[in-house]
Amino acid sequence: MISLINALPGAVAQGLIWGIMAIGVYLTFRILDIADLTVDGSLGTGGAVCIMMMLTGHNVWVSMACAFLAGMVAGFVTGIFNTFMGIPAILAGILTQLGLYSVNLKVMGKANQAINVDKYQLLVSLRFIRGVALYRNTILIVAVAILILVLLLYWFFGTELGCSLRATGCNEKMARAQGINTDFARVLGLMLSNGLVALAGALLCQYQGFADINMGRGAIVIGLAAVIIGEAVFGRVFHNFGFRLVGVALGSIIYYLVLQLVIWMGIDTDLLKLLSAAVVAVFLAIPTWKSRYFSNFSKGGR
């Protein structure tokens, strides 16, 4: 039990970092109604760009800004595949993700690049969880970053441009009839989403001390798990758009806490991906089960 308690702060910190990625997934999955698989590649792109920028002498803020821009470029490519070339969104994401594997490999020069927290001024690190000043604590820094990010997104989606993105996701034909350039809205939404995913990748590589070519594998499953868990747990409490984004981040924390509990219970770690997929599948099926079975049951009981 003591080992589990000691591991909880690390799980919370990692959950918060992945929460930023989950917010990016939320923008495409819930607002644009697109299952964007680009994130499996753009997460690694953010980590690769951030690590290499810092290793070549740039400070952490410039490195993270470049990682965010690199993620936006990845989203732009997926958007062009989808809108200009007419490739279905899910296939466009797969193509971009596939291409990003080679891009990430060329950026890093090899499959793995490490960064030493003692030699470089990292913003977050696994070492900054205990025994550090409050202003350097990883949990506090990432939590504040998420709050700032939520406020910015809340403001943006209240603007005319942000509303056009929401309208495109709700009803693309109606949005186009109202004079909205839905192709532009899709591309912009994908760019913003993958920029946030790459930013999460930049924080993740600092936290764990290295960037790996496979660090984004399965990221979409974790992102969807955080979105679905956040909606299931906080959906009836958080109705405001900003609070829903907070709920997604909290869903990511819950996911990692459960994951830590599973590891502590001694379940084979080789099965973690399978368990994650099963959790997402069950939570995605809940709305269908409610409408198909429980509603009929309640009607029959009257």
Tab-separated table of C-alpha atoms in Angstrom:
chain	number	residue	atom	x	y	z
A	1	MET	CA	0.000	0.000	0.000
A	2	ILE	CA	2.870	2.397	0.800
A	3	SER	CA	4.338	1.829	-2.659
A	4	LEU	CA	0.971	2.685	-4.209
A	5	ILE	CA	0.677	5.906	-2.192
A	6	ASN	CA	4.216	6.904	-3.129
A	7	ALA	CA	3.431	6.361	-6.801
A	8	LEU	CA	0.251	8.494	-6.796
A	9	PRO	CA	1.923	11.945	-7.219
A	10	GLY	CA	3.765	10.666	-10.291
A	11	ALA	CA	0.531	9.268	-11.704
A	12	VAL	CA	-1.222	12.621	-11.152
A	13	ALA	CA	1.632	14.512	-12.841
A	14	GLN	CA	1.635	12.185	-15.828
A	15	GLY	CA	-2.155	12.296	-15.995
A	16	LEU	CA	-2.083	16.094	-16.135
A	17	ILE	CA	0.454	16.079	-18.981
A	18	TRP	CA	-1.631	13.601	-20.935
A	19	GLY	CA	-4.647	15.739	-20.044
A	20	ILE	CA	-3.341	18.432	-22.406
A	21	MET	CA	-3.194	15.812	-25.134
A	22	ALA	CA	-6.717	14.674	-24.235
A	23	ILE	CA	-7.998	18.237	-24.633
A	24	GLY	CA	-6.516	18.219	-28.133
A	25	VAL	CA	-8.292	14.932	-28.882
A	26	TYR	CA	-11.530	16.402	-27.490
A	27	LEU	CA	-11.389	19.267	-30.010
A	28	THR	CA	-11.456	16.904	-32.978
A	29	PHE	CA	-13.493	14.048	-31.511
A	30	ARG	CA	-16.301	16.072	-29.925
A	31	ILE	CA	-16.225	19.482	-31.635
A	32	LEU	CA	-15.261	18.587	-35.222
A	33	ASP	CA	-16.668	15.042	-34.978
A	34	ILE	CA	-13.441	13.558	-36.398
A	35	ALA	CA	-11.499	10.593	-35.036
A	36	ASP	CA	-8.059	11.994	-35.822
A	37	LEU	CA	-5.312	9.371	-35.719
A	38	THR	CA	-2.617	11.946	-36.455
A	39	VAL	CA	-2.063	12.283	-32.711
A	40	ASP	CA	-0.098	9.028	-32.547
A	41	GLY	CA	2.527	10.754	-34.679
A	42	SER	CA	2.234	14.394	-33.624
A	43	LEU	CA	2.808	13.544	-29.947
A	44	GLY	CA	6.181	12.095	-30.885
A	45	THR	CA	6.859	15.048	-33.184
A	46	GLY	CA	6.384	17.472	-30.299
A	47	GLY	CA	8.739	15.459	-28.122
A	48	ALA	CA	11.361	15.093	-30.860
A	49	VAL	CA	11.374	18.780	-31.784
A	50	CYS	CA	11.483	19.922	-28.149
A	51	ILE	CA	14.337	17.591	-27.212
A	52	MET	CA	16.467	18.414	-30.249
A	53	MET	CA	15.913	22.157	-29.862
A	54	MET	CA	17.037	22.012	-26.240
A	55	LEU	CA	20.017	19.780	-27.037
A	56	THR	CA	21.177	22.346	-29.600
A	57	GLY	CA	21.126	25.176	-27.054
A	58	HIS	CA	17.633	26.718	-27.238
A	59	ASN	CA	15.733	27.469	-24.042
A	60	VAL	CA	12.712	25.466	-22.982
A	61	TRP	CA	10.114	28.081	-23.981
A	62	VAL	CA	11.385	28.436	-27.546
A	63	SER	CA	11.649	24.653	-27.811
A	64	MET	CA	8.061	24.148	-26.661
A	65	ALA	CA	6.797	26.869	-29.000
A	66	CYS	CA	8.523	25.131	-31.920
A	67	ALA	CA	7.023	21.815	-30.826
A	68	PHE	CA	3.550	23.404	-30.842
A	69	LEU	CA	4.133	24.814	-34.340
A	70	ALA	CA	5.412	21.446	-35.576
A	71	GLY	CA	2.208	19.823	-34.314
A	72	MET	CA	0.145	22.455	-36.123
A	73	VAL	CA	1.998	21.654	-39.348
A	74	ALA	CA	1.131	17.968	-38.868
A	75	GLY	CA	-2.530	18.906	-38.369
A	76	PHE	CA	-2.365	21.121	-41.460
A	77	VAL	CA	-1.133	18.185	-43.558
A	78	THR	CA	-3.990	15.991	-42.323
A	79	GLY	CA	-6.448	18.803	-43.022
A	80	ILE	CA	-5.151	19.244	-46.587
A	81	PHE	CA	-5.384	15.502	-47.183
A	82	ASN	CA	-8.990	15.588	-45.993
A	83	THR	CA	-10.281	18.815	-47.577
A	84	PHE	CA	-8.182	19.524	-50.668
A	85	MET	CA	-7.472	15.911	-51.669
A	86	GLY	CA	-10.801	14.448	-50.538
A	87	ILE	CA	-9.271	11.659	-48.451
A	88	PRO	CA	-11.544	10.493	-45.588
A	89	ALA	CA	-10.510	12.025	-42.271
A	90	ILE	CA	-9.574	8.780	-40.537
A	91	LEU	CA	-7.419	7.666	-43.487
A	92	ALA	CA	-5.852	11.135	-43.758
A	93	GLY	CA	-4.801	10.875	-40.118
A	94	ILE	CA	-3.309	7.432	-40.678
A	95	LEU	CA	-1.294	8.672	-43.676
A	96	THR	CA	0.066	11.654	-41.745
A	97	GLN	CA	0.861	9.482	-38.736
A	98	LEU	CA	2.743	7.059	-40.983
A	99	GLY	CA	4.757	9.861	-42.566
A	100	LEU	CA	5.556	11.404	-39.198
A	101	TYR	CA	7.381	8.242	-38.122
A	102	SER	CA	10.075	8.965	-40.690
A	103	VAL	CA	10.016	12.687	-39.943
A	104	ASN	CA	10.506	12.080	-36.220
A	105	LEU	CA	13.325	9.652	-36.938
A	106	LYS	CA	15.105	12.231	-39.098
A	107	VAL	CA	14.575	14.991	-36.521
A	108	MET	CA	16.135	12.947	-33.711
A	109	GLY	CA	18.745	11.218	-35.858
A	110	LYS	CA	18.065	7.943	-34.043
A	111	ALA	CA	15.209	6.138	-32.327
A	112	ASN	CA	15.825	7.624	-28.872
A	113	GLN	CA	17.264	10.881	-27.540
A	114	ALA	CA	17.829	11.505	-23.829
A	115	ILE	CA	18.098	14.816	-21.978
A	116	ASN	CA	19.687	15.256	-18.561
A	117	VAL	CA	17.768	17.333	-16.046
A	118	ASP	CA	21.061	18.279	-14.345
A	119	LYS	CA	22.477	19.842	-17.519
A	120	TYR	CA	19.392	21.474	-19.040
A	121	GLN	CA	16.761	23.827	-17.602
A	122	LEU	CA	13.669	21.652	-17.985
A	123	LEU	CA	10.245	23.015	-17.163
A	124	VAL	CA	8.962	19.718	-15.723
A	125	SER	CA	10.651	16.524	-14.614
A	126	LEU	CA	9.978	13.347	-12.690
A	127	ARG	CA	12.458	14.668	-10.115
A	128	PHE	CA	10.369	17.824	-9.563
A	129	ILE	CA	7.537	16.038	-7.763
A	130	ARG	CA	8.941	15.827	-4.244
A	131	GLY	CA	11.522	17.843	-2.360
A	132	VAL	CA	11.467	20.919	-4.627
A	133	ALA	CA	10.216	24.466	-4.249
A	134	LEU	CA	6.499	24.869	-4.898
A	135	TYR	CA	7.037	26.989	-8.013
A	136	ARG	CA	9.082	24.146	-9.561
A	137	ASN	CA	6.651	21.365	-8.695
A	138	THR	CA	5.602	19.531	-11.860
A	139	ILE	CA	2.013	18.994	-10.721
A	140	LEU	CA	1.493	22.695	-9.976
A	141	ILE	CA	3.152	23.866	-13.200
A	142	VAL	CA	1.121	21.570	-15.454
A	143	ALA	CA	-2.118	22.285	-13.546
A	144	VAL	CA	-1.615	26.036	-14.019
A	145	ALA	CA	-0.781	25.450	-17.698
A	146	ILE	CA	-4.048	23.533	-18.157
A	147	LEU	CA	-6.070	26.296	-16.490
A	148	ILE	CA	-4.495	28.921	-18.756
A	149	LEU	CA	-5.074	26.695	-21.770
A	150	VAL	CA	-8.746	26.149	-20.848
A	151	LEU	CA	-9.279	29.903	-20.433
A	152	LEU	CA	-7.706	30.589	-23.840
A	153	LEU	CA	-9.789	27.900	-25.543
A	154	TYR	CA	-12.950	29.117	-23.801
A	155	TRP	CA	-12.284	32.599	-25.128
A	156	PHE	CA	-11.403	31.375	-28.624
A	157	PHE	CA	-14.490	29.199	-29.050
A	158	GLY	CA	-16.613	32.149	-28.007
A	159	THR	CA	-15.324	34.218	-30.935
A	160	GLU	CA	-16.877	34.189	-34.392
A	161	LEU	CA	-14.080	31.981	-35.723
A	162	GLY	CA	-14.413	29.546	-32.829
A	163	CYS	CA	-18.178	29.370	-33.284
A	164	SER	CA	-17.642	28.556	-36.969
A	165	LEU	CA	-15.573	25.529	-35.891
A	166	ARG	CA	-18.313	24.384	-33.538
A	167	ALA	CA	-20.968	24.891	-36.209
A	168	THR	CA	-18.903	22.873	-38.697
A	169	GLY	CA	-18.734	19.967	-36.287
A	170	CYS	CA	-22.438	20.146	-35.393
A	171	ASN	CA	-23.829	20.341	-38.937
A	172	GLU	CA	-21.404	20.888	-41.778
A	173	LYS	CA	-24.073	21.348	-44.466
A	174	MET	CA	-25.967	23.926	-42.440
A	175	ALA	CA	-22.707	25.716	-41.569
A	176	ARG	CA	-21.807	25.885	-45.265
A	177	ALA	CA	-25.277	27.244	-46.062
A	178	GLN	CA	-24.637	30.036	-43.552
A	179	GLY	CA	-21.525	31.079	-45.458
A	180	ILE	CA	-18.924	29.354	-43.251
A	181	ASN	CA	-15.830	28.020	-44.996
A	182	THR	CA	-16.065	24.537	-43.506
A	183	ASP	CA	-12.858	23.321	-45.159
A	184	PHE	CA	-10.921	26.124	-43.486
A	185	ALA	CA	-12.630	25.363	-40.163
A	186	ARG	CA	-11.676	21.686	-40.393
A	187	VAL	CA	-8.047	22.457	-41.200
A	188	LEU	CA	-7.833	25.031	-38.398
A	189	GLY	CA	-9.392	22.631	-35.896
A	190	LEU	CA	-6.960	19.874	-36.834
A	191	MET	CA	-4.029	22.286	-36.567
A	192	LEU	CA	-5.094	23.491	-33.133
A	193	SER	CA	-5.719	19.954	-31.892
A	194	ASN	CA	-2.377	18.575	-33.043
A	195	GLY	CA	-0.566	21.652	-31.769
A	196	LEU	CA	-1.863	20.863	-28.281
A	197	VAL	CA	-0.960	17.191	-28.686
A	198	ALA	CA	2.595	18.140	-29.704
A	199	LEU	CA	2.793	20.509	-26.723
A	200	ALA	CA	1.860	17.600	-24.469
A	201	GLY	CA	4.586	15.570	-26.176
A	202	ALA	CA	7.111	18.329	-25.437
A	203	LEU	CA	6.162	18.254	-21.744
A	204	LEU	CA	6.119	14.460	-21.642
A	205	CYS	CA	9.642	14.086	-23.050
A	206	GLN	CA	10.931	16.559	-20.433
A	207	TYR	CA	9.080	14.740	-17.670
A	208	GLN	CA	10.454	11.314	-18.553
A	209	GLY	CA	13.878	12.607	-19.657
A	210	PHE	CA	13.883	11.291	-23.206
A	211	ALA	CA	12.053	11.278	-26.528
A	212	ASP	CA	11.402	7.967	-28.237
A	213	ILE	CA	10.230	7.192	-31.742
A	214	ASN	CA	7.399	5.051	-30.328
A	215	MET	CA	6.284	7.397	-27.540
A	216	GLY	CA	3.068	8.303	-29.367
A	217	ARG	CA	1.959	4.767	-30.103
A	218	GLY	CA	-1.529	4.238	-28.707
A	219	ALA	CA	-1.892	7.922	-27.751
A	220	ILE	CA	-5.313	8.124	-29.389
A	221	VAL	CA	-6.588	5.363	-27.082
A	222	ILE	CA	-5.349	7.201	-23.984
A	223	GLY	CA	-6.849	10.455	-25.268
A	224	LEU	CA	-10.213	8.854	-25.967
A	225	ALA	CA	-10.150	7.111	-22.594
A	226	ALA	CA	-9.601	10.463	-20.858
A	227	VAL	CA	-12.402	12.106	-22.859
A	228	ILE	CA	-14.887	9.300	-22.246
A	229	ILE	CA	-14.028	8.896	-18.551
A	230	GLY	CA	-14.181	12.671	-18.026
A	231	GLU	CA	-17.605	12.863	-19.653
A	232	ALA	CA	-18.925	9.826	-17.795
A	233	VAL	CA	-17.767	11.042	-14.375
A	234	PHE	CA	-18.266	14.801	-14.702
A	235	GLY	CA	-20.782	15.049	-17.561
A	236	ARG	CA	-23.756	15.754	-15.294
A	237	VAL	CA	-21.826	18.274	-13.218
A	238	PHE	CA	-19.872	20.193	-15.856
A	239	HIS	CA	-22.184	21.683	-18.508
A	240	ASN	CA	-20.113	24.736	-19.363
A	241	PHE	CA	-17.645	24.277	-22.255
A	242	GLY	CA	-14.676	25.369	-20.157
A	243	PHE	CA	-15.574	22.992	-17.337
A	244	ARG	CA	-15.945	20.167	-19.847
A	245	LEU	CA	-12.340	20.733	-20.889
A	246	VAL	CA	-11.342	20.599	-17.213
A	247	GLY	CA	-13.342	17.364	-16.915
A	248	VAL	CA	-11.335	15.865	-19.784
A	249	ALA	CA	-8.071	16.683	-17.975
A	250	LEU	CA	-9.469	15.173	-14.763
A	251	GLY	CA	-10.496	12.102	-16.757
A	252	SER	CA	-6.871	11.680	-17.786
A	253	ILE	CA	-5.798	11.808	-14.135
A	254	ILE	CA	-8.397	9.180	-13.221
A	255	TYR	CA	-7.143	7.000	-16.068
A	256	TYR	CA	-3.568	7.106	-14.799
A	257	LEU	CA	-4.609	6.559	-11.200
A	258	VAL	CA	-6.528	3.453	-12.245
A	259	LEU	CA	-3.536	2.370	-14.313
A	260	GLN	CA	-1.285	2.760	-11.289
A	261	LEU	CA	-3.729	0.729	-9.207
A	262	VAL	CA	-3.729	-2.016	-11.832
A	263	ILE	CA	0.080	-2.138	-11.815
A	264	TRP	CA	0.123	-2.227	-7.997
A	265	MET	CA	-2.304	-5.168	-8.030
A	266	GLY	CA	0.276	-7.150	-9.995
A	267	ILE	CA	-1.580	-7.458	-13.295
A	268	ASP	CA	0.713	-8.216	-16.240
A	269	THR	CA	1.854	-4.872	-17.694
A	270	ASP	CA	1.800	-6.436	-21.165
A	271	LEU	CA	-2.005	-6.300	-20.906
A	272	LEU	CA	-2.243	-2.550	-20.195
A	273	LYS	CA	-2.948	-1.590	-23.817
A	274	LEU	CA	-5.639	-4.265	-24.005
A	275	LEU	CA	-7.224	-2.996	-20.781
A	276	SER	CA	-7.140	0.584	-22.103
A	277	ALA	CA	-8.859	-0.463	-25.322
A	278	ALA	CA	-11.480	-2.389	-23.342
A	279	VAL	CA	-12.190	0.619	-21.087
A	280	VAL	CA	-12.660	2.923	-24.090
A	281	ALA	CA	-14.886	0.376	-25.855
A	282	VAL	CA	-17.137	-0.022	-22.803
A	283	PHE	CA	-17.506	3.703	-22.153
A	284	LEU	CA	-18.202	4.379	-25.846
A	285	ALA	CA	-20.891	1.693	-25.783
A	286	ILE	CA	-22.665	3.047	-22.686
A	287	PRO	CA	-24.833	5.630	-24.560
A	288	THR	CA	-25.976	2.927	-26.999
A	289	TRP	CA	-26.726	0.495	-24.189
A	290	LYS	CA	-28.730	3.162	-22.344
A	291	SER	CA	-30.883	3.987	-25.365
A	292	ARG	CA	-31.259	0.431	-26.662
A	293	TYR	CA	-31.677	-1.667	-23.522
A	294	PHE	CA	-32.281	0.409	-20.409
A	295	SER	CA	-34.917	2.624	-22.037
A	296	ASN	CA	-36.828	-0.479	-23.207
A	297	PHE	CA	-36.488	-1.973	-19.737
A	298	SER	CA	-37.933	1.160	-18.102
A	299	LYS	CA	-40.797	1.211	-20.581
A	300	GLY	CA	-41.571	-2.441	-19.913
A	301	GLY	CA	-41.612	-1.829	-16.175
A	302	ARG	CA	-44.273	0.848	-16.337
